[in-house]
Coordinates of C-alpha atoms and ligand atoms in Angstrom, one line a residue:
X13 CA 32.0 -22.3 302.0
X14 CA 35.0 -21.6 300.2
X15 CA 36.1 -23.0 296.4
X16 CA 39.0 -25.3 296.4
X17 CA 41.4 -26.3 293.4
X18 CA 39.7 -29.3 292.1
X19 CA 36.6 -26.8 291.7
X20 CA 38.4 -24.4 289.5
X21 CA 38.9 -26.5 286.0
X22 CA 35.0 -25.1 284.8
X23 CA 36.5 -23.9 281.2
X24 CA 36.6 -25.4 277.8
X25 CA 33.1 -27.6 277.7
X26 CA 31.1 -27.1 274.9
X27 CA 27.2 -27.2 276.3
X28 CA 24.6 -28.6 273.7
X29 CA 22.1 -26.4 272.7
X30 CA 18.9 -26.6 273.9
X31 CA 15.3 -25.2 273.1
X32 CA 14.0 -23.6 276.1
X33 CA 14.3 -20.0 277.3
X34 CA 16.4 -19.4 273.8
X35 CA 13.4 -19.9 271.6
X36 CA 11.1 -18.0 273.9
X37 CA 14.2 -14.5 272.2
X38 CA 11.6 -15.0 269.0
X39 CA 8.7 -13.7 270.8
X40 CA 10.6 -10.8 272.5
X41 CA 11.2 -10.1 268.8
X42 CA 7.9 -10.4 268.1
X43 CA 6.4 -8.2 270.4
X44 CA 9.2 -5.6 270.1
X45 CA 7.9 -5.6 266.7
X46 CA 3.8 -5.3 268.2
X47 CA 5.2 -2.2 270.1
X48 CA 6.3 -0.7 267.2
X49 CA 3.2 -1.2 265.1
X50 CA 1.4 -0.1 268.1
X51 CA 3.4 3.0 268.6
X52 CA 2.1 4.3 265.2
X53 CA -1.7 4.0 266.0
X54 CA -1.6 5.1 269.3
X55 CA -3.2 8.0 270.9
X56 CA -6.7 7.3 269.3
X57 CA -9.6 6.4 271.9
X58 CA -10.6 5.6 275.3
X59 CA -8.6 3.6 277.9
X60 CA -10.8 0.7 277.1
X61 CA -10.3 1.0 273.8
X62 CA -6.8 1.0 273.9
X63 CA -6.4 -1.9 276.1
X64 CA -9.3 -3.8 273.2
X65 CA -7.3 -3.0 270.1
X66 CA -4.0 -4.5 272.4
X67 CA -2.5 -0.7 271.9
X68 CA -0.3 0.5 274.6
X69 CA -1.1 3.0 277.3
X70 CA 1.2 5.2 277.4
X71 CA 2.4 8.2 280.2
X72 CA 0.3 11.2 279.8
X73 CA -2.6 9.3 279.0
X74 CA -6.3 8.9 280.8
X75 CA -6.2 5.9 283.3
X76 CA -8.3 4.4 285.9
X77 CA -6.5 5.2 289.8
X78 CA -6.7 1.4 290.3
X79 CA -4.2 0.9 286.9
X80 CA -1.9 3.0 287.6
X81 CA -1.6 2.3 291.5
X82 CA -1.8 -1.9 290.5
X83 CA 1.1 -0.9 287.8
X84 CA 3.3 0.9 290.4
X85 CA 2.7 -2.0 293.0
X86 CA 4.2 -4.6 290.4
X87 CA 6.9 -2.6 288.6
X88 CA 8.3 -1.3 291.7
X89 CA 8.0 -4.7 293.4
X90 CA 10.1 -5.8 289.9
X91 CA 12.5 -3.3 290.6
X92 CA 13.2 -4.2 294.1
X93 CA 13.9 -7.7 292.9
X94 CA 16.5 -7.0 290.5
X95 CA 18.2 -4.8 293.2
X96 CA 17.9 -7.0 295.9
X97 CA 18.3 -10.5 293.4
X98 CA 22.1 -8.7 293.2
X99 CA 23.4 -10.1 296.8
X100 CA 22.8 -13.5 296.1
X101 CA 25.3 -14.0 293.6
X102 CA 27.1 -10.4 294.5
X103 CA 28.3 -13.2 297.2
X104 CA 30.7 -14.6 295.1
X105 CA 31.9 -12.2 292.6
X106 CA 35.3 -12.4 294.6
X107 CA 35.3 -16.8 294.8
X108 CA 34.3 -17.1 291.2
X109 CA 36.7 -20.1 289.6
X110 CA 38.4 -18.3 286.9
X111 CA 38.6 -15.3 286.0
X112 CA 36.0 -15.6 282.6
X113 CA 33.9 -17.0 285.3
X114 CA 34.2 -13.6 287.5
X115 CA 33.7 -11.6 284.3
X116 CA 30.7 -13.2 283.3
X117 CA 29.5 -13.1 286.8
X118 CA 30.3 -9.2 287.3
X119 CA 28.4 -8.7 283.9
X120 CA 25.3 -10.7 285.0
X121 CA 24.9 -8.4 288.3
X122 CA 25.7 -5.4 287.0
X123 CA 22.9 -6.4 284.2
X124 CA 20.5 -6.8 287.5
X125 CA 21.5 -2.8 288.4
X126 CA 20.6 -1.8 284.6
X127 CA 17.1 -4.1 284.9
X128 CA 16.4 -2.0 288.4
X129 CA 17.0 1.3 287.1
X130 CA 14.9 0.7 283.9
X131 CA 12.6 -0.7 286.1
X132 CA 12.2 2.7 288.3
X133 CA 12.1 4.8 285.5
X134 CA 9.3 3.2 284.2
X135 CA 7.2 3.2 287.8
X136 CA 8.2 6.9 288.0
X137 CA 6.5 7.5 284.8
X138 CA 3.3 6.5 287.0
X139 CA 3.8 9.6 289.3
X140 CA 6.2 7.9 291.7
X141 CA 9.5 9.2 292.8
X142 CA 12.2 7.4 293.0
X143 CA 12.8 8.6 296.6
X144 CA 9.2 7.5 297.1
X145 CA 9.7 4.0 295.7
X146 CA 13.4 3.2 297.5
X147 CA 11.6 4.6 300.8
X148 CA 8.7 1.6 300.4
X149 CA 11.3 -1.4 299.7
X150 CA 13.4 0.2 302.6
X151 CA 10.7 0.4 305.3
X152 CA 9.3 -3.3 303.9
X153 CA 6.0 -1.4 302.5
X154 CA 6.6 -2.9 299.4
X155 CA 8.1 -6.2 298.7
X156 CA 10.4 -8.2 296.1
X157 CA 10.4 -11.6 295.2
X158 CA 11.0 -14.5 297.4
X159 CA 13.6 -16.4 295.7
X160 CA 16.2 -14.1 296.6
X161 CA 15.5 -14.6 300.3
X162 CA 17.4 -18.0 300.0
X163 CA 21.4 -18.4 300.6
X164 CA 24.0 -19.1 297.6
X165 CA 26.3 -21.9 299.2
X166 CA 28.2 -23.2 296.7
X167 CA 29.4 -22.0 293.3
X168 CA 27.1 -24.8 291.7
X169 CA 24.3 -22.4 293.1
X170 CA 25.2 -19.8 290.3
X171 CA 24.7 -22.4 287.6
X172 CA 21.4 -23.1 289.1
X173 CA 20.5 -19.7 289.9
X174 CA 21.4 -19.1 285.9
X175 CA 19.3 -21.7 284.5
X176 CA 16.4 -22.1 287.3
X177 CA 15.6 -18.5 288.4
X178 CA 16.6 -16.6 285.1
X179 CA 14.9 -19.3 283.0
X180 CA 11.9 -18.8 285.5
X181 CA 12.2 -14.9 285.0
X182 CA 12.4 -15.3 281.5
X183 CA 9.0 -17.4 281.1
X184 CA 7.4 -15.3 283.6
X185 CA 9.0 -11.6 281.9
X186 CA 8.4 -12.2 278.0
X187 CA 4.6 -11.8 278.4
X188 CA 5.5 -9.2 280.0
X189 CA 6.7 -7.4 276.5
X190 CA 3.3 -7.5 275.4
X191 CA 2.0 -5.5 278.7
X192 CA -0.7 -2.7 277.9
X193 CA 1.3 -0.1 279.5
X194 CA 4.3 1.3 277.2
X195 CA 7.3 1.9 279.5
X196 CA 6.8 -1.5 281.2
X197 CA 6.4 -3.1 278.1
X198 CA 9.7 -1.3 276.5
X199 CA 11.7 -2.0 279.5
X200 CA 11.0 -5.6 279.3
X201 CA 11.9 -6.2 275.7
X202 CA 15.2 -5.0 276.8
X203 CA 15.3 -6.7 280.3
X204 CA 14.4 -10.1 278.6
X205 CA 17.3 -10.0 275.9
X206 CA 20.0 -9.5 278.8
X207 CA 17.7 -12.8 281.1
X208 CA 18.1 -15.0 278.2
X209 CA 22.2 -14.2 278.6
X210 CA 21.6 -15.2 282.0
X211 CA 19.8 -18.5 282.0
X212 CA 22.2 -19.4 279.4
X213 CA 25.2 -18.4 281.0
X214 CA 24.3 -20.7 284.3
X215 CA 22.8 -23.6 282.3
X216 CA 26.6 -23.8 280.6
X217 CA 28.2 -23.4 283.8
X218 CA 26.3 -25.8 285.4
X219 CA 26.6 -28.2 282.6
X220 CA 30.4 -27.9 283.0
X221 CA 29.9 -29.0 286.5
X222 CA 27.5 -31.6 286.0
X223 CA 30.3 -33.1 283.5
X224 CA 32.7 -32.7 285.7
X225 CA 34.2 -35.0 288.8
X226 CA 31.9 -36.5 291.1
X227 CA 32.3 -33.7 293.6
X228 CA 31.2 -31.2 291.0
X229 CA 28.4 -33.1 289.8
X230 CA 27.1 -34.0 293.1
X231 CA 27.7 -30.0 294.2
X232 CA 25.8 -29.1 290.8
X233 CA 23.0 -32.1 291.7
X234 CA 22.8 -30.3 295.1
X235 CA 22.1 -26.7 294.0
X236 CA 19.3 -28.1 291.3
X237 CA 17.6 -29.3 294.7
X238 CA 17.6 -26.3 296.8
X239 CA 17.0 -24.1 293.8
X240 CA 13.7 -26.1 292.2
X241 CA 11.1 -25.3 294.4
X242 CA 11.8 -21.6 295.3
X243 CA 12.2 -21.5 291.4
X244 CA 8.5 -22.8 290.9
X245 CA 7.3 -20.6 293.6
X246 CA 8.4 -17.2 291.7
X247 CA 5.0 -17.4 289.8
X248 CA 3.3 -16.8 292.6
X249 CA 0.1 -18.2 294.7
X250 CA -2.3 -21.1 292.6
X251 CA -4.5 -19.0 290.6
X252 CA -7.3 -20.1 293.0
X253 CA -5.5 -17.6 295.9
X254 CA -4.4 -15.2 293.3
X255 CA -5.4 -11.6 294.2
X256 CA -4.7 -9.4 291.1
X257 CA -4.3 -11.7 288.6
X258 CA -8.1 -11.5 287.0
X259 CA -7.7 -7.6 287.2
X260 CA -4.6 -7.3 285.6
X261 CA -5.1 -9.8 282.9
X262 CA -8.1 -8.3 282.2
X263 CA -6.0 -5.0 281.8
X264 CA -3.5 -7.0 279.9
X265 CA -0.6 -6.4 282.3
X266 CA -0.4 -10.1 282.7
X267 CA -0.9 -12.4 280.0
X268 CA -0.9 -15.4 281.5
X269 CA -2.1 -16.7 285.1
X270 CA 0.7 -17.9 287.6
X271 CA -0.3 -21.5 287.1
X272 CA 0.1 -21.2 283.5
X273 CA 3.3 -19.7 283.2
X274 CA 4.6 -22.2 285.8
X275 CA 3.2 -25.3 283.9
X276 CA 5.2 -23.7 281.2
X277 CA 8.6 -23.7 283.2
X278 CA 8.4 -27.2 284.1
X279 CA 7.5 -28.1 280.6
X280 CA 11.0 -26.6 280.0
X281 CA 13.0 -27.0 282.3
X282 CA 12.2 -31.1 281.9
X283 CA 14.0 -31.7 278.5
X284 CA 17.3 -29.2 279.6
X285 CA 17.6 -31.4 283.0
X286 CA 17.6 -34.5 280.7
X287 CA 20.6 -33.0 278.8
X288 CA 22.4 -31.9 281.9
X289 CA 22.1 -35.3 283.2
X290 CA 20.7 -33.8 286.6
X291 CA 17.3 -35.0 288.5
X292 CA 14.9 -32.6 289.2
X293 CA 13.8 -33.2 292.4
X294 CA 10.2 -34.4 292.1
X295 CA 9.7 -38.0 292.4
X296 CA 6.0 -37.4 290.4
X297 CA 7.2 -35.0 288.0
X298 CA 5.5 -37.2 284.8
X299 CA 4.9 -36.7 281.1
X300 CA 0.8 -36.3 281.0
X301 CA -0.4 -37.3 277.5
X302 CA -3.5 -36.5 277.9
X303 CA -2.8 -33.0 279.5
X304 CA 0.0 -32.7 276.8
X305 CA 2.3 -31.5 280.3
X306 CA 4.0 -32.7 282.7
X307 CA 2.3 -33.7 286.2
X308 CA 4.6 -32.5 289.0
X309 CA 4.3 -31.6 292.4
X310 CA 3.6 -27.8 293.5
X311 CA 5.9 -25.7 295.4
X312 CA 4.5 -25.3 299.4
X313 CA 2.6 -22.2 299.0
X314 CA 2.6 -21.8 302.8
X315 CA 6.3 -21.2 302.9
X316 CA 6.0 -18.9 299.9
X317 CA 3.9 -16.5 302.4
X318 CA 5.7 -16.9 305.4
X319 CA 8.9 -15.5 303.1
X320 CA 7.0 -13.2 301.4
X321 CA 6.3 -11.8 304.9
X322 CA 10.0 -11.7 305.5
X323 CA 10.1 -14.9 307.4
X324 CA 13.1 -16.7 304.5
X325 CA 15.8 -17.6 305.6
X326 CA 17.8 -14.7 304.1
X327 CA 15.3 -11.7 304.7
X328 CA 16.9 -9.9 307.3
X329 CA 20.4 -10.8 306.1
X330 CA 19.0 -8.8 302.6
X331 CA 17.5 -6.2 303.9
X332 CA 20.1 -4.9 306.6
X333 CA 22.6 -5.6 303.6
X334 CA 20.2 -3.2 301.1
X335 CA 20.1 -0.7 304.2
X336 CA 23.3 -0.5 304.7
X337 CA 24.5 0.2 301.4
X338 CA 21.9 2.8 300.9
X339 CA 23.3 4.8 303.9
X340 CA 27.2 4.4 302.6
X341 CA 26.0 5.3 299.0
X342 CA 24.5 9.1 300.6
X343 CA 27.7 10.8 300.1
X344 CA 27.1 9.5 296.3
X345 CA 23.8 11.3 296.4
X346 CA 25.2 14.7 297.7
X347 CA 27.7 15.0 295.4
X348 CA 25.6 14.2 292.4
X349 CA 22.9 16.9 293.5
X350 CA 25.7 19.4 294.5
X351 CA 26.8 18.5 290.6
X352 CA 23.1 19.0 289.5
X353 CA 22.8 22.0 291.4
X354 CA 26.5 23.7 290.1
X355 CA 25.0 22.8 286.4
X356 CA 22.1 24.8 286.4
X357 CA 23.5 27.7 287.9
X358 CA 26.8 27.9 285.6
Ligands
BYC8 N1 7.6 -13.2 295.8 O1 -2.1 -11.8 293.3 P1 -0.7 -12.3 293.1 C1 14.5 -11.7 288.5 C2 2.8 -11.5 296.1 S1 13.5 -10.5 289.2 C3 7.1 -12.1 296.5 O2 -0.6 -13.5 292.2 P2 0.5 -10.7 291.0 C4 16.0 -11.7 288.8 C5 2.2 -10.5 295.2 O3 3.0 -9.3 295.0 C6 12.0 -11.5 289.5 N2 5.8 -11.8 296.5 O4 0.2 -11.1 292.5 C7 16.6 -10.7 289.3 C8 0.9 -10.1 296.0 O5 1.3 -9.3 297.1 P3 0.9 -7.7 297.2 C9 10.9 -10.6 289.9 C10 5.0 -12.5 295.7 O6 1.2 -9.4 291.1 C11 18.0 -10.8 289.6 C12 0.5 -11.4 296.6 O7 1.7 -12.2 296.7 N3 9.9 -10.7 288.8 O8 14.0 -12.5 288.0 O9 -0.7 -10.8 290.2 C13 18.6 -12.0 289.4 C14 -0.5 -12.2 295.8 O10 0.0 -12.6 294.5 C15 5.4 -13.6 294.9 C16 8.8 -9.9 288.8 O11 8.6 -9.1 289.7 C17 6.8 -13.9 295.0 N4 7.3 -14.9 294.3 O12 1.5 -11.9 290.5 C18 18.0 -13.0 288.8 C19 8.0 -10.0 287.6 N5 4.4 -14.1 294.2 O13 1.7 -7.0 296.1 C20 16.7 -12.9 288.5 C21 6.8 -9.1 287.6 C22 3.3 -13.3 294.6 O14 -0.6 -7.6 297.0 N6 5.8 -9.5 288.5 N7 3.7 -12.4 295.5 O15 1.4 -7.3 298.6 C23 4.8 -10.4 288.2 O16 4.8 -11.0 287.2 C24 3.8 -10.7 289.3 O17 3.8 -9.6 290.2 C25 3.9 -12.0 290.1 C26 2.8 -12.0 291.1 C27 3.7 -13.2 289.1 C28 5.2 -12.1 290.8

């Protein structure tokens, strides 16, 4: 679909602020300042130890195969995702509104590249290569997350994708600061101060469009409903059908359970929709008192597997894409090795 004129006029709206994904910056702060702390006691005591006194692992030190295999399975699957979470809204870098809209936009994805690369530097400090790891995404032995299996139609969809999939990234990633193992953990202090950007970024954008003519806000209504669902499905299977979370909470690599974290997200994202003046589409999305959450109705899990298992509607579509630009980006590859290669010998 292409943008038209009366789409363009997205500038000038001043977006309320709203507590949310913003708030959630202080305990990136906080556990920036954990790692820290935790970087002058280290290197004192067993692997158990470390993970009791909430210390970090770090490269070089004693860790059970299963850690270090179940850390490489999740950071590299974390990677992919940022790499692959690029197309989406790579899709209309060129149709952006405006050109602060394209700048923003070109900012945001080339943010995604940086979170990838931290992200593989990190795995590689497990033992992996970075050949290795780009060899599993390309040949579908390891996976990335199912949200970006779904098509961007409109421009509303990169307000949505802004507020929805960042702000679920965000609320899934900031525990993630606190993970037992150091490089993780220091990649995603960094990571998470560039997602809160993001969310931000598409919950103004799609505030503008939600105050804006009736075509806008019923383009910006649209996008909320195709984005919800897949958004609530990031966190992953019910806890009930969750294979690694009891190991790797018990490691402290997650914090929280998937359940938890997405209770958390709807908690949020209930208040911002209010502001926005858009529905989320759940007709039994209610205030619990005596939960102290809100009720609301789960994604469909099934569907989450079937795309997981490359059956979304956009998997093929991403991953001929990925392919593709893998085998044009060899000459890039060469040349840098040739350059490595001329340096050490001069
Ligand atoms: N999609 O035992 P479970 C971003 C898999 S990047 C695909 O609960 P775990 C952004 C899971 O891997 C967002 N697969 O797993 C980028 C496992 O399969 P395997 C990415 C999923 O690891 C650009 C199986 O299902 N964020 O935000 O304990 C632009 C059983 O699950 C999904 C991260 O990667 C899914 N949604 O928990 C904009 C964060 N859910 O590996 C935004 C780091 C589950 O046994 N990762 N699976 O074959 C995590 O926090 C955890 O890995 C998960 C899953 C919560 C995702």
């Amino acid at each position: 679909m292409h943008l038209t004129g009366k789409f363009c006029n997205t500038e000038g709206v001043d977006t309320p602020a709203v507590k949310g994904a913003d708030g959630l910056l202080g305990e990136v702060e906080r556990a920036e300042a954990a790692l820290r702390a935790a970087a002058d006691r280290a290197g004192a005591g067993s692997f158990e130890a470390v993970i009791e006194a909430d210390q970090k692992i770090e490269p070089r030190d004693v860790m059970p195969e299963d850690y270090r295999k179940g850390l490489i399975r999740q950071i590299a699957q974390h990677a992919h995702s940022e790499i692959i979470g690029m197309q989406p809204e790579g899709n209309w870098i060129t149709r952006a509104p405006s050109l602060r809209r394209k700048a923003i936009l070109l900012a945001k994805v080339q943010d995604e590249a940086g979170h990838g690369l931290y992200l593989y530097a990190a795995a590689e400090t497990l033992g992996v290569t970075r050949e290795e790891l780009t060899e599993a995404l390309l040949s579908g032995r390891q996976k990335y997350s199912s949200i970006f299996n779904y098509p961007t139609l409109t421009w509303a969809d990169m307000g949505a994708i802004g507020w929805l999939v960042d702000g679920a990234a965000i609320v899934n990633q900031v525990p993630l600061c606190r993970c037992s193992y150091g490089p993780y953990a220091r990649a995603m202090i960094r990571i998470c101060k560039e997602e809160s950007f993001h969310q931000r970024q598409g919950y103004q954008s799609l505030y503008v469009l939600a105050n804006g003519s009736p075509e806008q806000r019923r383009m910006a209504q649209d996008a909320v409903n195709r984005w919800w669902y897949p958004s609530l499905a990031m966190f992953g299977p019910p806890d009930s059908e969750s294979t690694h979370s009891a190991q790797s909470m018990a490691w402290k690599i997650k914090r929280f359970s998937n359940d938890e974290l997405r209770q958390r997200f709807v908690d949020m994202c209930v208040p911002q929709a209010d502001i926005l003046g858009l529905t989320l589409p759940d007709p039994d999305l209610k205030w619990n008192e005596q939960r102290g959450h809100y009720d609301f109705t789960p994604p469909d899990f099934d569907e989450l597997m079937r795309v997981v298992k490359g059956d979304g509607p956009c998997n093929r579509q991403r991953m001929a894409h990925r392919r593709r630009a893998h085998d044009e980006g060899a000459w890039v590859r060469e040349a840098a090795a040739a350059y490595a290669a001329k340096g050490k010998t001069a």
